[in-house]
Structures are given as C-alpha cells and as structure tokens.
mmCIF file of C-alpha atoms in Angstrom:
data_model
loop_
_atom_site.group_PDB
_atom_site.id
_atom_site.type_symbol
_atom_site.label_atom_id
_atom_site.label_comp_id
_atom_site.label_asym_id
_atom_site.label_seq_id
_atom_site.Cartn_x
_atom_site.Cartn_y
_atom_site.Cartn_z
ATOM 1 C CA UNK A 1 -22.909 41.548 -13.574
ATOM 2 C CA UNK A 2 -19.594 39.257 -14.667
ATOM 3 C CA UNK A 3 -17.553 36.661 -12.627
ATOM 4 C CA UNK A 4 -14.723 34.927 -11.977
ATOM 5 C CA UNK A 5 -13.885 32.204 -10.351
ATOM 6 C CA UNK A 6 -9.841 32.259 -8.811
ATOM 7 C CA UNK A 7 -7.790 28.679 -6.503
ATOM 8 C CA UNK A 8 -5.205 30.054 -3.553
ATOM 9 C CA UNK A 9 -2.826 27.487 -3.334
ATOM 10 C CA UNK A 10 -1.343 28.730 0.210
ATOM 11 C CA UNK A 11 -3.218 30.125 2.805
ATOM 12 C CA UNK A 12 -0.313 33.718 3.453
ATOM 13 C CA UNK A 13 0.857 35.700 0.620
ATOM 14 C CA UNK A 14 4.317 34.508 0.193
ATOM 15 C CA UNK A 15 7.431 37.457 1.740
ATOM 16 C CA UNK A 16 7.004 40.901 0.016
ATOM 17 C CA UNK A 17 11.210 41.077 0.067
ATOM 18 C CA UNK A 18 11.586 37.091 -0.858
ATOM 19 C CA UNK A 19 11.837 34.756 1.837
ATOM 20 C CA UNK A 20 15.534 36.104 3.072
ATOM 21 C CA UNK A 21 14.203 39.257 4.621
ATOM 22 C CA UNK A 22 11.042 38.500 5.558
ATOM 23 C CA UNK A 23 10.268 40.073 9.128
ATOM 24 C CA UNK A 24 8.971 37.506 11.857
ATOM 25 C CA UNK A 25 5.896 37.208 11.783
ATOM 26 C CA UNK A 26 6.133 36.558 8.244
ATOM 27 C CA UNK A 27 8.567 33.382 9.202
ATOM 28 C CA UNK A 28 5.906 32.577 11.042
ATOM 29 C CA UNK A 29 3.297 32.540 8.865
ATOM 30 C CA UNK A 30 5.959 30.772 6.478
ATOM 31 C CA UNK A 31 6.336 27.127 8.681
ATOM 32 C CA UNK A 32 2.326 27.176 9.872
ATOM 33 C CA UNK A 33 2.474 26.775 6.212
ATOM 34 C CA UNK A 34 4.417 24.472 5.842
ATOM 35 C CA UNK A 35 3.067 22.713 8.253
ATOM 36 C CA UNK A 36 -0.106 22.712 7.097
ATOM 37 C CA UNK A 37 0.947 21.537 3.330
ATOM 38 C CA UNK A 38 3.582 18.404 5.903
ATOM 39 C CA UNK A 39 -0.105 17.677 7.405
ATOM 40 C CA UNK A 40 -2.031 17.994 4.222
ATOM 41 C CA UNK A 41 -4.924 20.549 6.262
ATOM 42 C CA UNK A 42 -7.601 22.233 3.709
ATOM 43 C CA UNK A 43 -6.302 25.657 4.256
ATOM 44 C CA UNK A 44 -7.051 26.843 1.089
ATOM 45 C CA UNK A 45 -10.426 27.932 -1.059
ATOM 46 C CA UNK A 46 -12.238 28.777 -4.272
ATOM 47 C CA UNK A 47 -12.813 31.968 -4.348
ATOM 48 C CA UNK A 48 -15.925 33.520 -6.585
ATOM 49 C CA UNK A 49 -15.806 37.054 -7.810
ATOM 50 C CA UNK A 50 -18.051 38.785 -9.071
ATOM 51 C CA UNK A 51 -17.567 42.499 -11.083
ATOM 52 C CA UNK A 52 -20.512 45.140 -11.821
ATOM 53 C CA UNK A 53 -20.663 48.549 -12.301
ATOM 54 C CA UNK A 54 -20.558 49.301 -8.824
ATOM 55 C CA UNK A 55 -17.647 47.219 -7.123
ATOM 56 C CA UNK A 56 -16.453 43.720 -6.827
ATOM 57 C CA UNK A 57 -16.499 41.224 -4.668
ATOM 58 C CA UNK A 58 -15.264 37.936 -3.718
ATOM 59 C CA UNK A 59 -16.408 34.523 -1.051
ATOM 60 C CA UNK A 60 -15.744 32.128 -0.235
ATOM 61 C CA UNK A 61 -17.921 28.884 -2.500
ATOM 62 C CA UNK A 62 -17.094 25.162 -2.259
ATOM 63 C CA UNK A 63 -15.174 23.167 -0.172
ATOM 64 C CA UNK A 64 -11.426 23.539 1.277
ATOM 65 C CA UNK A 65 -8.466 22.375 0.589
ATOM 66 C CA UNK A 66 -4.680 21.175 0.719
ATOM 67 C CA UNK A 67 -3.692 23.055 -2.262
ATOM 68 C CA UNK A 68 -5.827 23.986 -3.703
ATOM 69 C CA UNK A 69 -4.486 25.182 -7.578
ATOM 70 C CA UNK A 70 -5.373 24.259 -11.164
ATOM 71 C CA UNK A 71 -8.792 24.978 -11.791
ATOM 72 C CA UNK A 72 -10.892 24.532 -15.227
ATOM 73 C CA UNK A 73 -15.009 24.830 -16.169
ATOM 74 C CA UNK A 74 -16.615 23.241 -18.896
ATOM 75 C CA UNK A 75 -19.849 23.516 -19.158
ATOM 76 C CA UNK A 76 -21.788 24.983 -15.246
ATOM 77 C CA UNK A 77 -18.739 21.396 -14.508
ATOM 78 C CA UNK A 78 -15.400 23.119 -12.419
ATOM 79 C CA UNK A 79 -12.419 21.465 -11.998
ATOM 80 C CA UNK A 80 -9.719 22.283 -9.185
ATOM 81 C CA UNK A 81 -6.877 19.801 -8.309
ATOM 82 C CA UNK A 82 -5.820 19.799 -4.584
ATOM 83 C CA UNK A 83 -2.085 18.980 -5.654
ATOM 84 C CA UNK A 84 -1.182 17.767 -1.729
ATOM 85 C CA UNK A 85 -4.143 15.355 -1.546
ATOM 86 C CA UNK A 86 -3.832 13.880 -5.594
ATOM 87 C CA UNK A 87 -6.751 14.587 -6.251
ATOM 88 C CA UNK A 88 -9.193 16.640 -8.148
ATOM 89 C CA UNK A 89 -12.790 17.653 -6.944
ATOM 90 C CA UNK A 90 -15.502 17.816 -8.853
ATOM 91 C CA UNK A 91 -17.558 21.117 -8.581
ATOM 92 C CA UNK A 92 -21.371 21.773 -10.103
ATOM 93 C CA UNK A 93 -22.164 25.605 -10.444
ATOM 94 C CA UNK A 94 -25.580 26.227 -9.174
ATOM 95 C CA UNK A 95 -27.870 29.150 -10.346
ATOM 96 C CA UNK A 96 -26.330 31.472 -7.609
ATOM 97 C CA UNK A 97 -22.840 30.986 -8.562
ATOM 98 C CA UNK A 98 -22.460 28.566 -5.212
ATOM 99 C CA UNK A 99 -20.319 25.409 -5.951
ATOM 100 C CA UNK A 100 -21.661 22.091 -4.921
ATOM 101 C CA UNK A 101 -19.389 19.186 -4.761
ATOM 102 C CA UNK A 102 -20.316 16.001 -7.309
ATOM 103 C CA UNK A 103 -17.700 13.745 -7.071
ATOM 104 C CA UNK A 104 -13.453 13.923 -6.493
ATOM 105 C CA UNK A 105 -11.365 12.436 -8.595
ATOM 106 C CA UNK A 106 -7.890 10.042 -7.258
ATOM 107 C CA UNK A 107 -5.141 10.032 -8.938
ATOM 108 C CA UNK A 108 -1.877 8.365 -9.724
ATOM 109 C CA UNK A 109 0.475 10.700 -8.921
ATOM 110 C CA UNK A 110 0.305 14.889 -7.910
ATOM 111 C CA UNK A 111 -0.839 17.028 -10.127
ATOM 112 C CA UNK A 112 -1.468 20.845 -10.251
ATOM 113 C CA UNK A 113 -2.765 22.327 -13.403
ATOM 114 C CA UNK A 114 -6.040 20.941 -15.278
ATOM 115 C CA UNK A 115 -7.366 21.485 -18.666
ATOM 116 C CA UNK A 116 -11.166 20.111 -19.579
ATOM 117 C CA UNK A 117 -11.101 18.483 -22.589
ATOM 118 C CA UNK A 118 -14.939 18.929 -24.928
ATOM 119 C CA UNK A 119 -15.647 15.020 -24.407
ATOM 120 C CA UNK A 120 -15.030 14.665 -20.198
ATOM 121 C CA UNK A 121 -11.174 13.643 -20.305
ATOM 122 C CA UNK A 122 -9.063 15.887 -18.495
ATOM 123 C CA UNK A 123 -5.198 17.316 -19.250
ATOM 124 C CA UNK A 124 -2.739 17.206 -16.749
ATOM 125 C CA UNK A 125 -0.194 19.086 -15.703
ATOM 126 C CA UNK A 126 1.983 16.567 -13.323
ATOM 127 C CA UNK A 127 4.576 16.003 -11.401
ATOM 128 C CA UNK A 128 4.418 11.766 -11.504
ATOM 129 C CA UNK A 129 8.219 10.843 -9.596
ATOM 130 C CA UNK A 130 7.984 14.483 -8.031
ATOM 131 C CA UNK A 131 9.605 12.410 -5.128
ATOM 132 C CA UNK A 132 13.108 11.155 -6.934
ATOM 133 C CA UNK A 133 13.468 15.153 -7.754
ATOM 134 C CA UNK A 134 13.545 15.664 -4.486
ATOM 135 C CA UNK A 135 16.696 13.426 -3.726
ATOM 136 C CA UNK A 136 19.944 14.530 -3.728
ATOM 137 C CA UNK A 137 21.514 10.845 -4.246
ATOM 138 C CA UNK A 138 19.107 9.773 -6.943
ATOM 139 C CA UNK A 139 21.273 7.723 -9.792
ATOM 140 C CA UNK A 140 18.747 8.813 -13.070
ATOM 141 C CA UNK A 141 17.847 11.742 -13.744
ATOM 142 C CA UNK A 142 14.123 12.200 -12.531
ATOM 143 C CA UNK A 143 11.397 12.770 -14.730
ATOM 144 C CA UNK A 144 10.424 16.430 -12.961
ATOM 145 C CA UNK A 145 6.935 17.272 -15.239
ATOM 146 C CA UNK A 146 4.828 14.983 -17.270
ATOM 147 C CA UNK A 147 0.940 15.740 -19.087
ATOM 148 C CA UNK A 148 -0.682 13.911 -18.814
ATOM 149 C CA UNK A 149 -4.318 12.825 -19.943
ATOM 150 C CA UNK A 150 -7.664 11.562 -17.761
ATOM 151 C CA UNK A 151 -9.906 9.753 -19.485
ATOM 152 C CA UNK A 152 -13.251 9.072 -17.855
ATOM 153 C CA UNK A 153 -12.804 5.112 -18.452
ATOM 154 C CA UNK A 154 -11.860 2.651 -16.678
ATOM 155 C CA UNK A 155 -8.795 0.924 -18.186
ATOM 156 C CA UNK A 156 -8.313 -1.318 -20.920
ATOM 157 C CA UNK A 157 -5.868 -4.435 -19.834
ATOM 158 C CA UNK A 158 -3.770 -3.664 -22.742
ATOM 159 C CA UNK A 159 -3.373 0.378 -21.437
ATOM 160 C CA UNK A 160 0.086 2.154 -21.541
ATOM 161 C CA UNK A 161 -1.327 3.987 -17.890
ATOM 162 C CA UNK A 162 0.721 6.247 -15.888
ATOM 163 C CA UNK A 163 1.990 4.848 -12.365
ATOM 164 C CA UNK A 164 2.383 7.251 -9.744
ATOM 165 C CA UNK A 165 3.154 7.281 -5.474
ATOM 166 C CA UNK A 166 -0.576 6.679 -4.901
ATOM 167 C CA UNK A 167 -0.694 3.976 -7.526
ATOM 168 C CA UNK A 168 -3.045 4.027 -11.267
ATOM 169 C CA UNK A 169 -5.641 6.293 -10.099
ATOM 170 C CA UNK A 170 -9.567 6.111 -9.534
ATOM 171 C CA UNK A 171 -10.162 2.497 -11.029
ATOM 172 C CA UNK A 172 -12.874 4.457 -12.603
ATOM 173 C CA UNK A 173 -10.434 6.458 -15.006
ATOM 174 C CA UNK A 174 -7.423 5.925 -17.226
ATOM 175 C CA UNK A 175 -5.103 7.918 -16.330
ATOM 176 C CA UNK A 176 -2.035 7.614 -19.466
ATOM 177 C CA UNK A 177 1.048 10.142 -19.318
ATOM 178 C CA UNK A 178 1.758 11.606 -22.531
ATOM 179 C CA UNK A 179 3.984 13.609 -21.791
ATOM 180 C CA UNK A 180 7.462 13.450 -19.852
ATOM 181 C CA UNK A 181 10.623 15.572 -19.399
ATOM 182 C CA UNK A 182 13.217 15.923 -16.056
ATOM 183 C CA UNK A 183 12.509 19.350 -16.077
ATOM 184 C CA UNK A 184 15.587 20.468 -18.745
ATOM 185 C CA UNK A 185 13.391 21.637 -21.170
ATOM 186 C CA UNK A 186 10.247 23.790 -18.858
ATOM 187 C CA UNK A 187 10.133 27.418 -18.020
#
C-alpha cells in the first residue's frame, strides 16, 4: 500500500459558494474559525492517508496544531509548519506510520511552506512582517514575503540574520531571509 501525509490549515472548510453567499451555519463556522485562530487553539491536524486496491483511509497522526500548513519529508523525518505558532514541529515517522514529536523549532516570524534540504537545513516560505501588510497607514512598502533559510547551527556574531516579530527565533538555528518581496512580484 502507498501512503501520503497531509495537513489541514482550517478546522472547517471555506464556504462552497463563497463567504458572501455563506449559509448561517457556514457563517458561524467562519466566526468560530476566526476565534480559534486569534486564540491559537490547536484545532488542525496532520493526516496519514493509506491507499491500497480495496480502499483509501485517512486518520489523524501526531500532535494538534493551531494552523498546520506546510509539510516536508526527509527520510523518516517529517516537518510541519504551524503558521500561527511561528514554529516547525519535527516528527519522527514510526514503522506503523504514526508520528512522534521529536523537536519544535521556534521561528522568528510566520511561515507557511517548508522544504527540507539534504544537509538538514530548511527553506521556509515566510511572512516576516505580516503586521505591516495589515496596517493601512504604513508609509513604506511592507516586506510581505520572504524565502527564509534555516540552518541547524547557532548563529555566528557576523551572520546576517532574519529578525521577526519574535526576535531571532530558536537559538539552535540560524535564520536568514535570502529573498524578500513586497508581494508585488508574487502570484
């Protein structure tokens, strides 16, 4: 049988006909989803889906997340980005397909996607200054997105490090924004 791991970044799906035409129940779900996000409640999961000739089944594995989004696999290690908690949860995959938390990496800013490099480093699609994008009175173009390189080593004094709303992030890692954009060139 084959398997795949997926994340759910929302507890409830977005309304099928759009937010403007949402039913009363869908509007309630949107409000509850917003409240869960603001409070960073662990309501999203990682699912392991198994495919074989007879059936497909998906079941939750690992810990709950506030907003599990990006996921990457390198060997038996699975990395899951929690956007709202500014963290990457590092899982070890067991032989039975279950996931055990091995570590948590604190990020200097929000990230949503992750790619695991062969040397143990991570590339993160990041939102370093998201608060600037949400401020209608901001005078300078915001840094809406970045590609952040996370290297598993403590930073050196002369490193050009990414600084976010949470300082420099996990002291065991060095974070560097290697690409920054105001969002104008991103589709």
